[in-house]
Amino acid sequence: MGDSERLLAQNRALRELAPHQTFVAVPGGNHTFGAADPYEGPTDALDQAFEETAVFLKRIFRQA
């Protein structure tokens, strides 16, 4: 299940306001990356989000 049009519109607006920021679309992911509350374990989208986050942080901290 994808995100609502309201959340997608907010995302587009943020990306337009800060085009220099990093954005990675996770196919099949929504704002929770398919994870449930209470947490029932990882999803493929959540695993990809964690991996992309790790790549981003490694790149940023190498520059510092």
GROMACS .gro file of N, CA and C in nm:
model
  192
    1MET      N    1   0.085  -0.118   0.000
    1MET     CA    2   0.000   0.000   0.000
    1MET      C    3   0.089   0.124   0.000
    2GLY      N    4   0.064   0.213  -0.090
    2GLY     CA    5   0.144   0.334  -0.103
    2GLY      C    6   0.096   0.445  -0.012
    3ASP      N    7   0.166   0.555  -0.016
    3ASP     CA    8   0.129   0.670   0.065
    3ASP      C    9   0.014   0.747   0.002
    4SER      N   10  -0.053   0.827   0.085
    4SER     CA   11  -0.164   0.908   0.036
    4SER      C   12  -0.111   1.019  -0.054
    5GLU      N   13  -0.198   1.074  -0.134
    5GLU     CA   14  -0.159   1.184  -0.223
    5GLU      C   15  -0.112   1.304  -0.142
    6ARG      N   16  -0.168   1.326  -0.024
    6ARG     CA   17  -0.126   1.437   0.061
    6ARG      C   18   0.021   1.423   0.100
    7LEU      N   19   0.063   1.303   0.142
    7LEU     CA   20   0.203   1.281   0.178
    7LEU      C   21   0.294   1.292   0.057
    8LEU      N   22   0.249   1.242  -0.057
    8LEU     CA   23   0.330   1.252  -0.178
    8LEU      C   24   0.346   1.397  -0.221
    9ALA      N   25   0.240   1.477  -0.208
    9ALA     CA   26   0.247   1.619  -0.243
    9ALA      C   27   0.343   1.692  -0.150
   10GLN      N   28   0.341   1.660  -0.021
   10GLN     CA   29   0.434   1.721   0.073
   10GLN      C   30   0.578   1.685   0.038
   11ASN      N   31   0.600   1.560   0.000
   11ASN     CA   32   0.733   1.517  -0.039
   11ASN      C   33   0.782   1.594  -0.162
   12ARG      N   34   0.695   1.610  -0.261
   12ARG     CA   35   0.733   1.686  -0.381
   12ARG      C   36   0.767   1.830  -0.344
   13ALA      N   37   0.688   1.891  -0.256
   13ALA     CA   38   0.712   2.029  -0.216
   13ALA      C   39   0.846   2.042  -0.144
   14LEU      N   40   0.877   1.950  -0.055
   14LEU     CA   41   1.005   1.954   0.015
   14LEU      C   42   1.122   1.939  -0.081
   15ARG      N   43   1.108   1.850  -0.178
   15ARG     CA   44   1.215   1.830  -0.275
   15ARG      C   45   1.235   1.953  -0.362
   16GLU      N   46   1.127   2.024  -0.393
   16GLU     CA   47   1.140   2.148  -0.471
   16GLU      C   48   1.207   2.258  -0.390
   17LEU      N   49   1.176   2.264  -0.260
   17LEU     CA   50   1.234   2.367  -0.173
   17LEU      C   51   1.381   2.341  -0.141
   18ALA      N   52   1.422   2.216  -0.145
   18ALA     CA   53   1.560   2.181  -0.110
   18ALA      C   54   1.616   2.081  -0.211
   19PRO      N   55   1.633   2.125  -0.336
   19PRO     CA   56   1.677   2.032  -0.441
   19PRO      C   57   1.819   1.978  -0.418
   20HIS      N   58   1.897   2.043  -0.334
   20HIS     CA   59   2.033   1.999  -0.306
   20HIS      C   60   2.037   1.882  -0.207
   21GLN      N   61   1.925   1.852  -0.144
   21GLN     CA   62   1.919   1.742  -0.047
   21GLN      C   63   1.913   1.608  -0.119
   22THR      N   64   1.956   1.504  -0.051
   22THR     CA   65   1.955   1.369  -0.107
   22THR      C   66   1.816   1.308  -0.091
   23PHE      N   67   1.765   1.251  -0.198
   23PHE     CA   68   1.638   1.179  -0.194
   23PHE      C   69   1.656   1.048  -0.268
   24VAL      N   70   1.615   0.941  -0.205
   24VAL     CA   71   1.622   0.809  -0.267
   24VAL      C   72   1.483   0.748  -0.259
   25ALA      N   73   1.426   0.716  -0.373
   25ALA     CA   74   1.297   0.647  -0.375
   25ALA      C   75   1.322   0.498  -0.354
   26VAL      N   76   1.245   0.439  -0.264
   26VAL     CA   77   1.255   0.296  -0.238
   26VAL      C   78   1.134   0.229  -0.302
   27PRO      N   79   1.156   0.154  -0.410
   27PRO     CA   80   1.044   0.089  -0.478
   27PRO      C   81   0.965   0.000  -0.381
   28GLY      N   82   0.836   0.015  -0.383
   28GLY     CA   83   0.749  -0.064  -0.297
   28GLY      C   84   0.742  -0.013  -0.155
   29GLY      N   85   0.814   0.096  -0.127
   29GLY     CA   86   0.814   0.150   0.009
   29GLY      C   87   0.713   0.262   0.026
   30ASN      N   88   0.668   0.279   0.147
   30ASN     CA   89   0.584   0.394   0.181
   30ASN      C   90   0.654   0.465   0.297
   31HIS      N   91   0.584   0.551   0.369
   31HIS     CA   92   0.652   0.626   0.476
   31HIS      C   93   0.697   0.538   0.592
   32THR      N   94   0.649   0.415   0.601
   32THR     CA   95   0.696   0.321   0.704
   32THR      C   96   0.779   0.209   0.643
   33PHE      N   97   0.802   0.216   0.514
   33PHE     CA   98   0.877   0.112   0.440
   33PHE      C   99   0.815  -0.026   0.460
   34GLY      N  100   0.684  -0.027   0.476
   34GLY     CA  101   0.611  -0.154   0.489
   34GLY      C  102   0.616  -0.216   0.627
   35ALA      N  103   0.683  -0.152   0.722
   35ALA     CA  104   0.690  -0.206   0.858
   35ALA      C  105   0.557  -0.182   0.930
   36ALA      N  106   0.527  -0.268   1.025
   36ALA     CA  107   0.401  -0.260   1.099
   36ALA      C  108   0.426  -0.213   1.242
   37ASP      N  109   0.321  -0.164   1.306
   37ASP     CA  110   0.325  -0.128   1.447
   37ASP      C  111   0.217  -0.209   1.516
   38PRO      N  112   0.254  -0.299   1.604
   38PRO     CA  113   0.387  -0.322   1.657
   38PRO      C  114   0.478  -0.389   1.554
   39TYR      N  115   0.608  -0.365   1.572
   39TYR     CA  116   0.708  -0.414   1.478
   39TYR      C  117   0.702  -0.566   1.467
   40GLU      N  118   0.694  -0.613   1.344
   40GLU     CA  119   0.686  -0.757   1.318
   40GLU      C  120   0.806  -0.810   1.243
   41GLY      N  121   0.906  -0.724   1.223
   41GLY     CA  122   1.024  -0.765   1.151
   41GLY      C  123   1.045  -0.679   1.028
   42PRO      N  124   1.161  -0.695   0.966
   42PRO     CA  125   1.196  -0.610   0.851
   42PRO      C  126   1.120  -0.649   0.725
   43THR      N  127   1.114  -0.554   0.634
   43THR     CA  128   1.060  -0.577   0.501
   43THR      C  129   1.172  -0.550   0.402
   44ASP      N  130   1.154  -0.590   0.278
   44ASP     CA  131   1.256  -0.561   0.177
   44ASP      C  132   1.278  -0.410   0.164
   45ALA      N  133   1.169  -0.333   0.167
   45ALA     CA  134   1.180  -0.188   0.154
   45ALA      C  135   1.253  -0.129   0.275
   46LEU      N  136   1.226  -0.179   0.394
   46LEU     CA  137   1.294  -0.129   0.514
   46LEU      C  138   1.442  -0.163   0.510
   47ASP      N  139   1.475  -0.284   0.468
   47ASP     CA  140   1.616  -0.321   0.454
   47ASP      C  141   1.687  -0.229   0.355
   48GLN      N  142   1.621  -0.197   0.244
   48GLN     CA  143   1.683  -0.108   0.146
   48GLN      C  144   1.699   0.033   0.204
   49ALA      N  145   1.601   0.079   0.280
   49ALA     CA  146   1.610   0.212   0.342
   49ALA      C  147   1.728   0.217   0.438
   50PHE      N  148   1.747   0.111   0.518
   50PHE     CA  149   1.862   0.107   0.610
   50PHE      C  150   1.993   0.109   0.531
   51GLU      N  151   1.999   0.034   0.424
   51GLU     CA  152   2.122   0.029   0.343
   51GLU      C  153   2.151   0.166   0.281
   52GLU      N  154   2.050   0.231   0.227
   52GLU     CA  155   2.069   0.364   0.168
   52GLU      C  156   2.111   0.466   0.274
   53THR      N  157   2.056   0.454   0.394
   53THR     CA  158   2.092   0.542   0.504
   53THR      C  159   2.239   0.522   0.543
   54ALA      N  160   2.282   0.397   0.550
   54ALA     CA  161   2.422   0.367   0.584
   54ALA      C  162   2.516   0.424   0.478
   55VAL      N  163   2.482   0.409   0.351
   55VAL     CA  164   2.564   0.463   0.242
   55VAL      C  165   2.574   0.615   0.255
   56PHE      N  166   2.462   0.680   0.280
   56PHE     CA  167   2.459   0.825   0.296
   56PHE      C  168   2.547   0.869   0.412
   57LEU      N  169   2.531   0.805   0.528
   57LEU     CA  170   2.609   0.844   0.646
   57LEU      C  171   2.758   0.822   0.625
   58LYS      N  172   2.795   0.712   0.561
   58LYS     CA  173   2.936   0.688   0.533
   58LYS      C  174   2.993   0.797   0.443
   59ARG      N  175   2.916   0.837   0.342
   59ARG     CA  176   2.961   0.943   0.251
   59ARG      C  177   2.975   1.076   0.325
   60ILE      N  178   2.880   1.111   0.407
   60ILE     CA  179   2.881   1.238   0.480
   60ILE      C  180   2.997   1.244   0.579
   61PHE      N  181   3.016   1.136   0.655
   61PHE     CA  182   3.121   1.138   0.756
   61PHE      C  183   3.260   1.128   0.697
   62ARG      N  184   3.274   1.076   0.576
   62ARG     CA  185   3.405   1.078   0.507
   62ARG      C  186   3.440   1.223   0.471
   63GLN      N  187   3.338   1.304   0.443
   63GLN     CA  188   3.362   1.443   0.404
   63GLN      C  189   3.392   1.532   0.524
   64ALA      N  190   3.353   1.490   0.642
   64ALA     CA  191   3.368   1.576   0.762
   64ALA      C  192   3.512   1.585   0.807
   0.00000   0.00000   0.00000
